[in-house]
Short mmCIF file of C-alpha atoms in Angstrom, two decimals:
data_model
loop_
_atom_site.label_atom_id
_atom_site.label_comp_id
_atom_site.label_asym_id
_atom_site.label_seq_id
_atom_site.Cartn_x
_atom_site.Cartn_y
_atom_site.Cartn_z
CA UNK F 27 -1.80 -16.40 -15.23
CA UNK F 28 1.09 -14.23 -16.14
CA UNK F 29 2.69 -13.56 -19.27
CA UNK F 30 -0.30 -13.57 -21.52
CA UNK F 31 -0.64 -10.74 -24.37
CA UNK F 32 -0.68 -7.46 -22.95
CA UNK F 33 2.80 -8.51 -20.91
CA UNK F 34 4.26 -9.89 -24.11
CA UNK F 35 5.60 -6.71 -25.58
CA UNK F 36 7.20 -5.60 -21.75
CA UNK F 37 9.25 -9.17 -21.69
CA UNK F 38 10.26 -8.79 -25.17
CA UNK F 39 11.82 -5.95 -24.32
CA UNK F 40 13.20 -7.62 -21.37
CA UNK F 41 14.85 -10.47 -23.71
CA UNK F 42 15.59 -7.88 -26.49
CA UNK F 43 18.00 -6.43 -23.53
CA UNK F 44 19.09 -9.75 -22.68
CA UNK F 45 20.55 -10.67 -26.17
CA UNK F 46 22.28 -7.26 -26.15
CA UNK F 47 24.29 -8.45 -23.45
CA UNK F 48 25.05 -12.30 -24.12
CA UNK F 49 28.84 -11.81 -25.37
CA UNK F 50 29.33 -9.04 -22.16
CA UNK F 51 27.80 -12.18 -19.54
CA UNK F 52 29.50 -14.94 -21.45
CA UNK F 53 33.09 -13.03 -21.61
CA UNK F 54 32.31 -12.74 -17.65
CA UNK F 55 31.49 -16.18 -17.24
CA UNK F 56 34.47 -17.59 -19.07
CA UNK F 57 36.67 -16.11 -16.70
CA UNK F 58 34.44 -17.46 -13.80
CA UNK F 59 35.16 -20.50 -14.66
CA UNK F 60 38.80 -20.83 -15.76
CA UNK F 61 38.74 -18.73 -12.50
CA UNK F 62 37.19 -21.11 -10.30
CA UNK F 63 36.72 -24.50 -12.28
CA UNK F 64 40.34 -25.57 -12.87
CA UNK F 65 39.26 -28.54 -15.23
CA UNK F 66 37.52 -25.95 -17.40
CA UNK F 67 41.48 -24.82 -18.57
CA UNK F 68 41.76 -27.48 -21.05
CA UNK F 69 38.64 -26.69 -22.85
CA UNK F 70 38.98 -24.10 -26.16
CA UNK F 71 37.32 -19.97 -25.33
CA UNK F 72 35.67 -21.01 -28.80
CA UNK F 73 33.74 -24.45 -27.85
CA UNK F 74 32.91 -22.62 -24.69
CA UNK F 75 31.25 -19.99 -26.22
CA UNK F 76 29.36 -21.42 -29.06
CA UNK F 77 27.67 -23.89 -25.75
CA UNK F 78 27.44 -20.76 -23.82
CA UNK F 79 25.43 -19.66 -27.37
CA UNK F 80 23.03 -22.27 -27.01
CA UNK F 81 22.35 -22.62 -23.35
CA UNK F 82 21.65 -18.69 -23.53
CA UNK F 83 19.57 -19.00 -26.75
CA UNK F 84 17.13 -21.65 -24.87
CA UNK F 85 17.09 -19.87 -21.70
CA UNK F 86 15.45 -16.92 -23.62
CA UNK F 87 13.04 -19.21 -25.76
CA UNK F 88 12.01 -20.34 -21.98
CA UNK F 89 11.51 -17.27 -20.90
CA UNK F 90 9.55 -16.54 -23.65
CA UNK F 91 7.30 -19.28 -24.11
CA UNK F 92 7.15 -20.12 -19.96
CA UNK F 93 7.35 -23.79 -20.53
CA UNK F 94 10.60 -26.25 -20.37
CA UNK F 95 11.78 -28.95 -23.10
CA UNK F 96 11.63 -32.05 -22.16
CA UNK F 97 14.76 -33.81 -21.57
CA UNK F 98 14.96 -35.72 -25.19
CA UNK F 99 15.02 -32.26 -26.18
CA UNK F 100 18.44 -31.59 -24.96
CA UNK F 101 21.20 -32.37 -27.32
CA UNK F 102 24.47 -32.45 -25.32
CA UNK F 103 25.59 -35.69 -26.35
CA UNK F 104 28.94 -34.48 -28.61
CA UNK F 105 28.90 -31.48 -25.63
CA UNK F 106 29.72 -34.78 -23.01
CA UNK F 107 31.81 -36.61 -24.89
CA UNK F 108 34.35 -33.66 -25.46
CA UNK F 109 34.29 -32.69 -21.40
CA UNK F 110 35.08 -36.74 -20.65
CA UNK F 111 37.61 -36.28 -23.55
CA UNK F 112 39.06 -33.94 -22.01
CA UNK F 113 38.82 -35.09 -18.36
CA UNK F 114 36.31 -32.68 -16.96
CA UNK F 115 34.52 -34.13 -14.49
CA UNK F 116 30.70 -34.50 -14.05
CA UNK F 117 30.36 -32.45 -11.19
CA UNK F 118 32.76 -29.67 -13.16
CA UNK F 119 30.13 -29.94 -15.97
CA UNK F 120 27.01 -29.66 -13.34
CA UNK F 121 28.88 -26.92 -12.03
CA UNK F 122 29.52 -25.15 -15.35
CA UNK F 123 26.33 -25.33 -16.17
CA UNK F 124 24.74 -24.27 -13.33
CA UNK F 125 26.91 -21.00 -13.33
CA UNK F 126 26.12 -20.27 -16.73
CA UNK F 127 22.22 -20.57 -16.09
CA UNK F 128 22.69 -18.66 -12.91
CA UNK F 129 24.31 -15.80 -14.93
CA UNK F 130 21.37 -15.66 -17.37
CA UNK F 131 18.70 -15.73 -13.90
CA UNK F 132 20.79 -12.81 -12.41
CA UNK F 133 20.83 -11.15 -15.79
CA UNK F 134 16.44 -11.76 -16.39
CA UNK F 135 15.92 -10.42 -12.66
CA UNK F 136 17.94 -7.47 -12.95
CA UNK F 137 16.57 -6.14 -16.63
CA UNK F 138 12.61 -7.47 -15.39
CA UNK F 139 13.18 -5.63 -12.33
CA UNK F 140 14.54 -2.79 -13.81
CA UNK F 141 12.06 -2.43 -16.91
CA UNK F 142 8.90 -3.25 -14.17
CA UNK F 143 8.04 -5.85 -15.51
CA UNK F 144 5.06 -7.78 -14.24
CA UNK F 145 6.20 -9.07 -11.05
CA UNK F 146 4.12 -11.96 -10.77
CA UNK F 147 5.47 -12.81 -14.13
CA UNK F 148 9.21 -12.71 -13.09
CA UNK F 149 8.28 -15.00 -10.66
CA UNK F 150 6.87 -17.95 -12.82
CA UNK F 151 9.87 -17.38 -15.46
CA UNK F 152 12.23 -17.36 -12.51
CA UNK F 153 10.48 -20.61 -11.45
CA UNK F 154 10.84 -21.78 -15.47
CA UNK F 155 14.67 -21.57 -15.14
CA UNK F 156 14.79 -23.03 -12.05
CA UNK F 157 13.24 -26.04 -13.80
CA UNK F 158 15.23 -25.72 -16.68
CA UNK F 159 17.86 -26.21 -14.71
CA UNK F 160 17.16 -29.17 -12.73
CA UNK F 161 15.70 -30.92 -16.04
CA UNK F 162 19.02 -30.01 -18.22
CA UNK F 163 21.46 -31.50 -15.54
CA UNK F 164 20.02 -34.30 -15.28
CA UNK F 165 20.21 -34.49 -18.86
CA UNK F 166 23.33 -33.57 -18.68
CA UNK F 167 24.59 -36.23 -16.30
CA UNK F 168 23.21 -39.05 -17.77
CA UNK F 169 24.85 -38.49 -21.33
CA UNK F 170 27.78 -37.39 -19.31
CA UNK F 171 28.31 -40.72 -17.77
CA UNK F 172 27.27 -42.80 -21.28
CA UNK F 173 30.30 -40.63 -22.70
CA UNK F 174 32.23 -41.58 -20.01
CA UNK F 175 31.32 -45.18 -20.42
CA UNK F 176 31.87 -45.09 -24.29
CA UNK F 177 35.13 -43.39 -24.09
CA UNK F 178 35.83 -46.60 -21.39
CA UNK F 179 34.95 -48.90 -24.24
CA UNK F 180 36.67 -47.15 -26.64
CA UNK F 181 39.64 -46.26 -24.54
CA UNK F 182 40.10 -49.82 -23.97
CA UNK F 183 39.62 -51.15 -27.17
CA UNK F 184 42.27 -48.83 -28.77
CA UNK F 185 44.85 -50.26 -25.88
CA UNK F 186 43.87 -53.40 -26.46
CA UNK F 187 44.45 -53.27 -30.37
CA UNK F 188 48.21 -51.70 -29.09
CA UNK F 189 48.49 -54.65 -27.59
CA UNK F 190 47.86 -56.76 -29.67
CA UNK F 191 49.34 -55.22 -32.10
CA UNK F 192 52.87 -55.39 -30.16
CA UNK F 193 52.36 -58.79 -29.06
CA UNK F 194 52.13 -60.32 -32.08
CA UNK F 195 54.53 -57.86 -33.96
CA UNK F 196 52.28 -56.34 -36.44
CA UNK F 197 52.82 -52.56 -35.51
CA UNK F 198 55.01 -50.54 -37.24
CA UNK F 199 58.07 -48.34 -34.98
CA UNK F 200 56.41 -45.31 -35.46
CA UNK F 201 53.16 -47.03 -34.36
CA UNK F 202 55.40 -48.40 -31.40
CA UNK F 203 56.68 -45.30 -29.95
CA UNK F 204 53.33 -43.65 -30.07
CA UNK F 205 51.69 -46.07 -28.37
CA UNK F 206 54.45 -46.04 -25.81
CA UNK F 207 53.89 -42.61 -25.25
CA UNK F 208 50.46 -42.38 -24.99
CA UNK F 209 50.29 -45.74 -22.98
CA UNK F 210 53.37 -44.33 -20.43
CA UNK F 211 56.00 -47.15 -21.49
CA UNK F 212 59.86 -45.75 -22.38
CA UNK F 213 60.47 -47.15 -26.00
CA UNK F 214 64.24 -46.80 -25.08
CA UNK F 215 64.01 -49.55 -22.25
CA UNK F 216 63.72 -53.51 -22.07
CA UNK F 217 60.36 -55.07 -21.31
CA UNK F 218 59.13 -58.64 -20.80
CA UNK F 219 56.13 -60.14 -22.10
CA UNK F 220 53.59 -61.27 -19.81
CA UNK F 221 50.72 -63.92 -20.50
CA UNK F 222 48.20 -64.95 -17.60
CA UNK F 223 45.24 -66.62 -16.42
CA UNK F 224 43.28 -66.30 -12.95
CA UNK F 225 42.19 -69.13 -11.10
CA UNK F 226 39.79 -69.36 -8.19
CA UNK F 227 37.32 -66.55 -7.75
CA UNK F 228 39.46 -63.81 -9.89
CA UNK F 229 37.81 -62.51 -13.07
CA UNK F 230 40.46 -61.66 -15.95
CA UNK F 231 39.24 -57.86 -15.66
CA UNK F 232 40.25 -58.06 -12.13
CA UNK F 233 43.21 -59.73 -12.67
CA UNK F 234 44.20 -56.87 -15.57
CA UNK F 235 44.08 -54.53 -13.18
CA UNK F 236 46.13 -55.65 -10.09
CA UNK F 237 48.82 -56.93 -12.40
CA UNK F 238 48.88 -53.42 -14.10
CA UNK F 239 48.95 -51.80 -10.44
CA UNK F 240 51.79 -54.04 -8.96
CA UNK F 241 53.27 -53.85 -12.11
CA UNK F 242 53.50 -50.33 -12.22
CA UNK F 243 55.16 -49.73 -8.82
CA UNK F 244 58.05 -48.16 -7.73
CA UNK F 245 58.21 -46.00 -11.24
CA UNK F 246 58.06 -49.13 -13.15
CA UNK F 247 56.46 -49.28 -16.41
CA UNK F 248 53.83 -51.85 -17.44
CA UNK F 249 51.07 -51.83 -19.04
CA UNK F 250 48.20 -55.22 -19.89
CA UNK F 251 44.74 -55.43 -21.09
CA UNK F 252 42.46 -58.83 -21.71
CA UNK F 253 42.80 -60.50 -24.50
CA UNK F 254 41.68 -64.13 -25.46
CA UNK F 255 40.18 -64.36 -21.71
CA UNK F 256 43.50 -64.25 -21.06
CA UNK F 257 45.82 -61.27 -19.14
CA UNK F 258 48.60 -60.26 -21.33
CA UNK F 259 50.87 -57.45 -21.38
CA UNK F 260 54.44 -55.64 -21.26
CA UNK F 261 56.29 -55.21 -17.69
CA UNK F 262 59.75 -53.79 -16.94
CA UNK F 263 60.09 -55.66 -13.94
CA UNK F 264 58.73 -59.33 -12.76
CA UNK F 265 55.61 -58.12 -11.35
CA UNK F 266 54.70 -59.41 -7.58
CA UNK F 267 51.76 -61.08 -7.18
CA UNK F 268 51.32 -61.81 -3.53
CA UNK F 269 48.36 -63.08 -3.01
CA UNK F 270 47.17 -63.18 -5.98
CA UNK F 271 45.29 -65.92 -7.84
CA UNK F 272 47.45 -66.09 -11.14
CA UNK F 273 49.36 -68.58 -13.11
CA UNK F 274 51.51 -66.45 -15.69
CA UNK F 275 54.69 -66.92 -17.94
CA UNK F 276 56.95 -64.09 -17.98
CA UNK F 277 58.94 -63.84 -21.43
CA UNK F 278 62.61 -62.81 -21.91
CA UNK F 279 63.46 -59.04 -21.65
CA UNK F 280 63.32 -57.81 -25.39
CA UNK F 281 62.98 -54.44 -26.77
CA UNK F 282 59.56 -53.59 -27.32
CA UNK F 283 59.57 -53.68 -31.46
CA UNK F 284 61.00 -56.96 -30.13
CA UNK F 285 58.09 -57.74 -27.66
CA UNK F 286 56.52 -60.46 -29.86
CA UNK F 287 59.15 -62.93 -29.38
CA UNK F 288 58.84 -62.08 -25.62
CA UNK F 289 55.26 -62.80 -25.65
CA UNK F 290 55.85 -66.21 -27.87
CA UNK F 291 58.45 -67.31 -24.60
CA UNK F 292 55.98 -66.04 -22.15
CA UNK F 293 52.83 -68.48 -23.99
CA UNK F 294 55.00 -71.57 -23.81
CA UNK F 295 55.96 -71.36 -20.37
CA UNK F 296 51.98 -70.41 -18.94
CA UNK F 297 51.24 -73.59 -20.60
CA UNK F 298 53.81 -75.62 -18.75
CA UNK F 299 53.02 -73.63 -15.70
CA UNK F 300 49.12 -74.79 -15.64
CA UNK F 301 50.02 -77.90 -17.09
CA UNK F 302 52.30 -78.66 -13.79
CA UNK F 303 49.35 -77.28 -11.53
CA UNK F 304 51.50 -74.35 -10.72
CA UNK F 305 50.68 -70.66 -9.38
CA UNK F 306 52.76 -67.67 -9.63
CA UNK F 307 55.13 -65.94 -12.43
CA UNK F 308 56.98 -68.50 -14.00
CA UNK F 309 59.97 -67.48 -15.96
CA UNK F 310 62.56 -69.61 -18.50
CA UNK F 311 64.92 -70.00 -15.67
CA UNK F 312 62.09 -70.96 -13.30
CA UNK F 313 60.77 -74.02 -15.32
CA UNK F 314 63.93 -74.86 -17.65
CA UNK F 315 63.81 -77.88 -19.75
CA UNK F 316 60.75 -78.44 -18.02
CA UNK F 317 58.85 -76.25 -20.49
CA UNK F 318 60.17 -78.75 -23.01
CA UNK F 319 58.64 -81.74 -21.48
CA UNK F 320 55.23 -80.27 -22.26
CA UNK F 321 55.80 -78.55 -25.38
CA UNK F 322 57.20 -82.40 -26.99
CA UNK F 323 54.37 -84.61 -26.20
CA UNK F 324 55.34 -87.34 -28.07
CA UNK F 325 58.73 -87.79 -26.73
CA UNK F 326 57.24 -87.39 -23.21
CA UNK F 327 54.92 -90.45 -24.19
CA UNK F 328 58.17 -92.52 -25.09
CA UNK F 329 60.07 -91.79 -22.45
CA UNK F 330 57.45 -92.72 -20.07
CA UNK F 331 56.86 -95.94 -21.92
CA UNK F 332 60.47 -96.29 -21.59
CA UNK F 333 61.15 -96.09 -18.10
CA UNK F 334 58.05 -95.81 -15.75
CA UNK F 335 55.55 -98.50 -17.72
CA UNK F 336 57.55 -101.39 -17.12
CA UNK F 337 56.87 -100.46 -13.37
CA UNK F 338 53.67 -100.77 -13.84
CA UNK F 339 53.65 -104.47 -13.72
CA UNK F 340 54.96 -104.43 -10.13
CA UNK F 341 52.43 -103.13 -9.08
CA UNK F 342 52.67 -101.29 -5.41
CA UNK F 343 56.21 -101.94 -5.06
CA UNK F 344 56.72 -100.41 -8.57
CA UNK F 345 54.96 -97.06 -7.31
CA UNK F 346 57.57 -97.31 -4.68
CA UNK F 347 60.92 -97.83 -7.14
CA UNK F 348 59.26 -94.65 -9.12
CA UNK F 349 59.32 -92.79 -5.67
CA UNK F 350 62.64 -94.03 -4.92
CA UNK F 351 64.28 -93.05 -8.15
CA UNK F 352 62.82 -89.38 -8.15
CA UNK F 353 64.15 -88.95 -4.96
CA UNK F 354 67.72 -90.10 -5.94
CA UNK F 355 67.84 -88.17 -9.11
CA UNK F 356 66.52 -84.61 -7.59
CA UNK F 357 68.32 -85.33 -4.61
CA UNK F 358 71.93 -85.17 -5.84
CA UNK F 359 72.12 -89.34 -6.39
CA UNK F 360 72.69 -89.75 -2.82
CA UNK F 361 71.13 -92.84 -0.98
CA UNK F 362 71.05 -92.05 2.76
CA UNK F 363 69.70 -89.18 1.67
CA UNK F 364 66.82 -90.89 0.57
CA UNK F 365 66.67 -93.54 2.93
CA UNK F 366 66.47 -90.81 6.04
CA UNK F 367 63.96 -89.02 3.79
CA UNK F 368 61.55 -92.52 3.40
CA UNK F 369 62.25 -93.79 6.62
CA UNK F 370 63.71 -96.76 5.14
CA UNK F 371 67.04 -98.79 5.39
CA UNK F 372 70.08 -97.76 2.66
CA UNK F 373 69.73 -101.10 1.15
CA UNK F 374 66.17 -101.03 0.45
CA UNK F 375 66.88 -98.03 -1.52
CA UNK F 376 69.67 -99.67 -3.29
CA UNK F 377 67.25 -102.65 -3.69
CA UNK F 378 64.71 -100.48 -5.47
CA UNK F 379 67.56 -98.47 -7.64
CA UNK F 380 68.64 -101.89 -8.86
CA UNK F 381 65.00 -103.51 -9.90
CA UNK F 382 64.47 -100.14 -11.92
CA UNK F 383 67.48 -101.07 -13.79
CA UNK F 384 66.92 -104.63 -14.29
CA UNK F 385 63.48 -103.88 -15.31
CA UNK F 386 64.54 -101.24 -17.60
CA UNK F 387 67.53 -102.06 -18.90
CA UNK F 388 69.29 -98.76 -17.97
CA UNK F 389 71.88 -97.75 -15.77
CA UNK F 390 71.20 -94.50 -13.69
CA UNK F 391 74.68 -93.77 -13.84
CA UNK F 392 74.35 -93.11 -17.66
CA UNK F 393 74.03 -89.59 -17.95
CA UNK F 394 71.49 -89.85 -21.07
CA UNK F 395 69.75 -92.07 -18.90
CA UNK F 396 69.54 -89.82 -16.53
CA UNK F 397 68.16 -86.90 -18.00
CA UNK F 398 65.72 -89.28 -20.05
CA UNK F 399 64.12 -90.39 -16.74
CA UNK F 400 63.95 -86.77 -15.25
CA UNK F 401 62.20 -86.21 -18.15
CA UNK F 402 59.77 -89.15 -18.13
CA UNK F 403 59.31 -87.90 -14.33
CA UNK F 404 58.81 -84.64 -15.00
CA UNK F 405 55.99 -85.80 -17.72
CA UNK F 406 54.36 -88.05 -15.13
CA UNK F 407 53.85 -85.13 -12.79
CA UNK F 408 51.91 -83.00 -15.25
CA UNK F 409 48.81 -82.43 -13.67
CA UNK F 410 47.20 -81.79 -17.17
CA UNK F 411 47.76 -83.67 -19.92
CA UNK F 412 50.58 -82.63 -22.62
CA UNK F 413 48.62 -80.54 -25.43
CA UNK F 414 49.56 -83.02 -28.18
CA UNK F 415 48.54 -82.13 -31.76
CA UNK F 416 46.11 -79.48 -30.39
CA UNK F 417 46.46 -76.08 -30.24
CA UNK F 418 46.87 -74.52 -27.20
CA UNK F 419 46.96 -70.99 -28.13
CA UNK F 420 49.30 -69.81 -26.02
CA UNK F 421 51.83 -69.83 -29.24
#
């Protein structure tokens, strides 16, 4: 077998001539790479050569010994996180690598060849670097892509505590505007508060991310992580949703030190928005007084007691003097209207507008008692119950 004693003082000199030249090769391989791996730019000549150091250090030890660590051995951990830091990709990094061990194989070839060394054992400590390099990148590539996934994690937990921290108005302006910047949101212009939930087959990561992406169109800023199993974020513009499956409030447009009270609007109005069964973006102007109805339980309760229990009593024709009196009140209070609409004569409407009031008391040409039995209506559509004393926490 090659490389035992009487070759050891030949490939010491061999290595003794390969550590004179380490700074020459790595000076020529720094410029290989800048040269040729454009990602490589945004990493420091210093942290370069200090790995270039070590890669060349156990490339000689392997040459040396004629035996390979094993892959525990390889300590490249902080080495991947700063290349995914810096957004070198894993294939740069193979690359890099690759190159750098191919410089120090030209470099043993050329000085064994030169000094005579035993050919035979050129060939096996060719064959060790060979292996050294197949068992370092794939090293390499799995701590590559666990610092890739923990910069992920972290990544997103440092946008989500932005977030947060903007949402609920706990971040300070200079914590604001550098959050802006880093996240790619103009402090100087308006955004609205956006909370959401999926429904169907839609995951809220999923949901993040399409919301983000529509969001983000047409040089529009937004910006939204998960939070509370719920989608929440910042948009300059109503996002569109097309097909979708979303039910979302979309606050007020506020300044973004001001984006809490945004974010308080755009809670309320998700939970009237799932509490009428609804899908889409739902804004103030969208739902109106509507988002009252759910937000005042209690009053909802008494104005249903008021005006749609004593209907109760009738029975099937009182389901049809409810059905009546919606229709007359959202359709402008005009009867043929809703008589075409039910297939029914005039005066059976008129009929069934005139037993609501004896049996209520009321006159729909009150305007409080108007608005009292939209509101009663409105409560009896809910397709969820009102929240009551609970908390929702969409507040």
């Amino acid at each position: 077998m090659p490389g035992q004693a009487g070759a050891a003082a030949p490939l010491e000199r061999v290595i003794a001539a390969m550590a004179a030249q380490q700074a020459q090769v790595g000076g020529g391989l720094y410029a290989d790479l800048v040269g040729h791996v454009p990602s490589y730019r945004a990493v420091p000549r210093e942290l370069l050569d200090r790995v270039w150091q070590r890669h060349f250090q156990r490339a000689l030890t392997v040459l040396r010994e004629g035996t390979v660590p094993a892959p525990e051995d390889f300590r490249e951990a902080e080495v991947a996180r700063d290349r995914a830091a810096r957004g070198v990709p894993l294939g740069d990094g193979l690359r890099a690598f690759r190159r750098a061990l191919g410089a120090i194989r030209d470099l043993f070839i050329a000085e064994a060849t030169g000094r005579g060394l035993d050919p035979g054992l050129v060939v096996d400590r060719t064959r060790c670097l060979w292996e050294l390099v197949d068992v370092a990148s794939l090293q390499i590539a799995a701590v590559h892509r666990q610092a890739e996934a923990d910069s992920a994690v972290f990544d997103a937990r440092r946008r989500a505590d932005f977030l947060r921290g903007l949402l609920h108005g706990t971040l300070s302006a200079a914590e604001i505007h550098g959050g802006a910047a880093i996240y790619g949101l103009d402090a100087s212009r308006p955004y609205r508060a956006v909370r959401a939930v999926p429904y169907g087959d839609a995951g809220p990561d999923t949901l993040d991310r399409s919301l983000e992406s529509r969001g983000r169109r047409n040089g529009r800023g937004a910006l939204f992580t998960v939070l509370d199993e719920a989608v929440a974020g910042v948009v300059e513009a109503r996002p569109e949703t097309g097909d979708l499956q979303v039910t979302a409030g979309l606050g007020p447009p506020t300044a973004l030190a001001a984006a809490h009270r945004s974010f308080r609007a755009a809670g309320r109005l998700l939970q009237a928005a799932r509490a009428y069964g609804l899908r889409g973006v739902y804004d103030l102007g969208d739902l109106s007084w509507r988002v009252a109805v759910v937000a005042e339980p209690e009053l909802a309760e008494l104005l249903v007691d008021r005006y749609l229990r004593p209907l109760e009593a009738e029975g099937e024709f009182g389901a049809l003097v409810e059905e009546s009196v919606r229709a007359y009140l959202e359709g402008g209070r005009r009867v043929r209207d809703v008589a075409r609409s039910a297939h029914v004569h005039v005066n059976t409407v008129r009929y069934r507008l005139r037993r609501f009031e004896e049996l209520t008391g009321t006159s729909l040409d009150a305007p409080d008692t108007a608005v009292e039995v939209g509101w009663a209506l409105a409560a009896r559509a809910l397709k969820t119950p009102p929240p009551g004393r609970a908390s929702t926490g969409f507040q």
